[in-house]
Coordinates of C-alpha atoms in Angstrom, one line a residue:
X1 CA 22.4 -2.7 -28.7
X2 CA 23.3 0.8 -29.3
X3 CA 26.0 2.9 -27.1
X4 CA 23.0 5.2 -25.9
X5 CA 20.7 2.2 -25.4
X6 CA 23.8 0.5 -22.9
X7 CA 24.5 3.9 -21.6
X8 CA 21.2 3.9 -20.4
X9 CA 21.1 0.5 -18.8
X10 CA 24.6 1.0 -17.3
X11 CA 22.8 4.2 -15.7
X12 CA 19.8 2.2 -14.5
X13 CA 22.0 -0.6 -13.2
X14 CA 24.0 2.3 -11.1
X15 CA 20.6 3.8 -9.7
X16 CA 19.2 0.4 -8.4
X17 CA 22.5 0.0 -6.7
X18 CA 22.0 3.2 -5.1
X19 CA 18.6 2.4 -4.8
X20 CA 19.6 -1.0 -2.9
X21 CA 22.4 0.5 -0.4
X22 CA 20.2 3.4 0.6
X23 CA 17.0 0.8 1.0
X24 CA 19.7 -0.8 3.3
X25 CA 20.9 2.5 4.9
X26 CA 16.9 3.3 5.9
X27 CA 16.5 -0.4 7.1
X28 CA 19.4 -0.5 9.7
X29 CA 18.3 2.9 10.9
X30 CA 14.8 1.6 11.0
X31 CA 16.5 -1.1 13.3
X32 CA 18.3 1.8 15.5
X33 CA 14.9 3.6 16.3
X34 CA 12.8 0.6 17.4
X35 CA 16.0 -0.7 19.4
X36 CA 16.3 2.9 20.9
X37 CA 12.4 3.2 21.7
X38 CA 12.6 -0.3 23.2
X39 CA 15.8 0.7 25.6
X40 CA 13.5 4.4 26.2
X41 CA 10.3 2.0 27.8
X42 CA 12.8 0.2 29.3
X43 CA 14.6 2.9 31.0
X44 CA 13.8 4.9 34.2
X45 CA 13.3 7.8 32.9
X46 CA 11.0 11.1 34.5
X47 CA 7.7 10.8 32.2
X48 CA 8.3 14.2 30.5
X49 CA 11.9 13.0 29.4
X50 CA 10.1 9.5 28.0
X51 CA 7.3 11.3 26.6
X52 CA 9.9 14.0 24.4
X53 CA 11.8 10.8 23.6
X54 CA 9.4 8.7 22.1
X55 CA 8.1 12.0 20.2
X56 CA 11.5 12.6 18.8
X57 CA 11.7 8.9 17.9
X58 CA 7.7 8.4 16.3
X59 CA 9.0 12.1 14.1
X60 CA 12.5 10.1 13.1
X61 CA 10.1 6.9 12.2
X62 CA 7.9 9.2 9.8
X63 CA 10.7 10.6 8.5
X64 CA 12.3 7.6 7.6
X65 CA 8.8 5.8 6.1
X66 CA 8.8 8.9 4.1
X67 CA 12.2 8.6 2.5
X68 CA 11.2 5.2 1.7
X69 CA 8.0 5.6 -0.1
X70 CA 9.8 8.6 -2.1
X71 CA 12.9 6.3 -2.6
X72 CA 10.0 4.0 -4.1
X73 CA 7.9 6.5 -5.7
X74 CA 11.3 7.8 -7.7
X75 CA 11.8 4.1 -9.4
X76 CA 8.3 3.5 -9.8
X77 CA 7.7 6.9 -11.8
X78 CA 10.6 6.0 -13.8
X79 CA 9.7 2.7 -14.9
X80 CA 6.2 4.0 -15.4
X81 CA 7.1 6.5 -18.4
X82 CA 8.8 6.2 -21.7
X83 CA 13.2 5.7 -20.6
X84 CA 14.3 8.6 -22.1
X85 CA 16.5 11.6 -21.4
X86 CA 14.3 13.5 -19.7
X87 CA 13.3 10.4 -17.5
X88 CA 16.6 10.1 -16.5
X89 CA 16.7 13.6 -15.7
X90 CA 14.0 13.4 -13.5
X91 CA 15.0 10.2 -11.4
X92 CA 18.4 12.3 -11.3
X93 CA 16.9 14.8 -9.5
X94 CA 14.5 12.9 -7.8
X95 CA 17.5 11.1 -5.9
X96 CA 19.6 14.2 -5.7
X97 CA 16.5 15.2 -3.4
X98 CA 16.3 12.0 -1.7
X99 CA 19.9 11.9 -0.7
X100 CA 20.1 15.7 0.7
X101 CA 16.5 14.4 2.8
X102 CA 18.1 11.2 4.0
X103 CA 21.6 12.9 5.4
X104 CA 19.5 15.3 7.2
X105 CA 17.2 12.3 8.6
X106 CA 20.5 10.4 9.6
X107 CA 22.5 14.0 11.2
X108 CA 19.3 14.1 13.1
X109 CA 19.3 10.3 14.4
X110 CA 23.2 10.5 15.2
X111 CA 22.7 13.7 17.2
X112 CA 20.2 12.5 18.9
X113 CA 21.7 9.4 20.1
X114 CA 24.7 11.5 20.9
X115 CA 22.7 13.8 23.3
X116 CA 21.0 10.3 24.2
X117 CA 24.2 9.1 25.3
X118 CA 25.8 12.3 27.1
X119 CA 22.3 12.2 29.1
X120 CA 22.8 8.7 29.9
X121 CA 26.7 9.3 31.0
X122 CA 25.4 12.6 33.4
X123 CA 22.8 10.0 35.2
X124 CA 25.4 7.4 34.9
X125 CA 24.4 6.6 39.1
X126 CA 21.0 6.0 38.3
X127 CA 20.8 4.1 35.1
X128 CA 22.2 0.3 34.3
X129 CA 26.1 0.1 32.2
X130 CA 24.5 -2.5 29.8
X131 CA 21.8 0.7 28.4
X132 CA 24.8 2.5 28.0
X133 CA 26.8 -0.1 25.9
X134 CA 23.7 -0.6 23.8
X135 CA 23.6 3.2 22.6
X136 CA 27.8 3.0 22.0
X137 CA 27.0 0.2 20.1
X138 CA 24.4 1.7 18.3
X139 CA 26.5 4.8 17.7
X140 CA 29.3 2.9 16.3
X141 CA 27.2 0.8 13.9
X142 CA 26.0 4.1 12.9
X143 CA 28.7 5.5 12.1
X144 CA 30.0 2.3 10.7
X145 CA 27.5 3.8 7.4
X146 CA 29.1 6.1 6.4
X147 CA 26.6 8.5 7.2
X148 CA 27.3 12.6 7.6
X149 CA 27.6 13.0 11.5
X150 CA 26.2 16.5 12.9
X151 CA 28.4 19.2 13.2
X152 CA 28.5 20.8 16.4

């Protein structure tokens, strides 16, 4: 095996790890929305306030589907053409992209639960502790990912 020949398979080795842990990432936030619209049917909330909820949540599900299929797409395209430099250039790119779409896709989930969570604590009279707990947990597993948290 030549050094370029390993250099390449170290390089596609790296990318399906990266390919793996972001699979992950999307998965566990996957998880977070359908928890979060579960606790938002559950709630009592005024029908405008559900109805801008589950929007937010059904645009955070498409964007996540999305990053998944172009996650996909990316590996797919690569194995589908000659390994070469410019291959590896591309798939570069193609996850440079990915990445910059998916830590927008997760600043926008965290700050949503955030403001979630600081509505929940202003109606904290009319709405149940154990709702509460559920979005610190959620929050905290979040953040447990290493994922970019919105500035404010």
């Amino acid at each position: 095996m030549t050094t370029s020949s390993r250099q390449i398979e170290i390089f596609i080795e790296q990318k399906m790890a990266y390919r793996n842990l972001k699979m992950a990432q999307i998965a566990k936030l996957q998880r977070f929305t359908t928890s979060f619209r579960d606790g938002v049917m559950q709630a009592e909330l005024e029908e405008d306030i559900r109805a801008e909820y589950l929007h937010e949540l059904h645009v955070m599900e498409l964007n996540l589907k999305r990053l998944h299929d172009a996650l996909d797409g990316a590996f797919n395209a690569f194995f589908a053409e000659s390994i070469d430099a410019a291959a590896l250039a591309r798939l570069e790119n193609n996850l440079l992209l990915i990445e910059r779409q998916f830590e927008v896709c997760a600043a926008i989930i965290l700050e949503y639960l955030q403001a979630s969570l600081i509505y929940s604590l202003e109606k904290l009279t009319s709405l149940d502790y154990h709702a509460i707990g559920n979005e610190l947990r959620s929050l905290a597993v979040l953040r447990s990912m290493d994922l970019p948290l919105p500035e404010k």
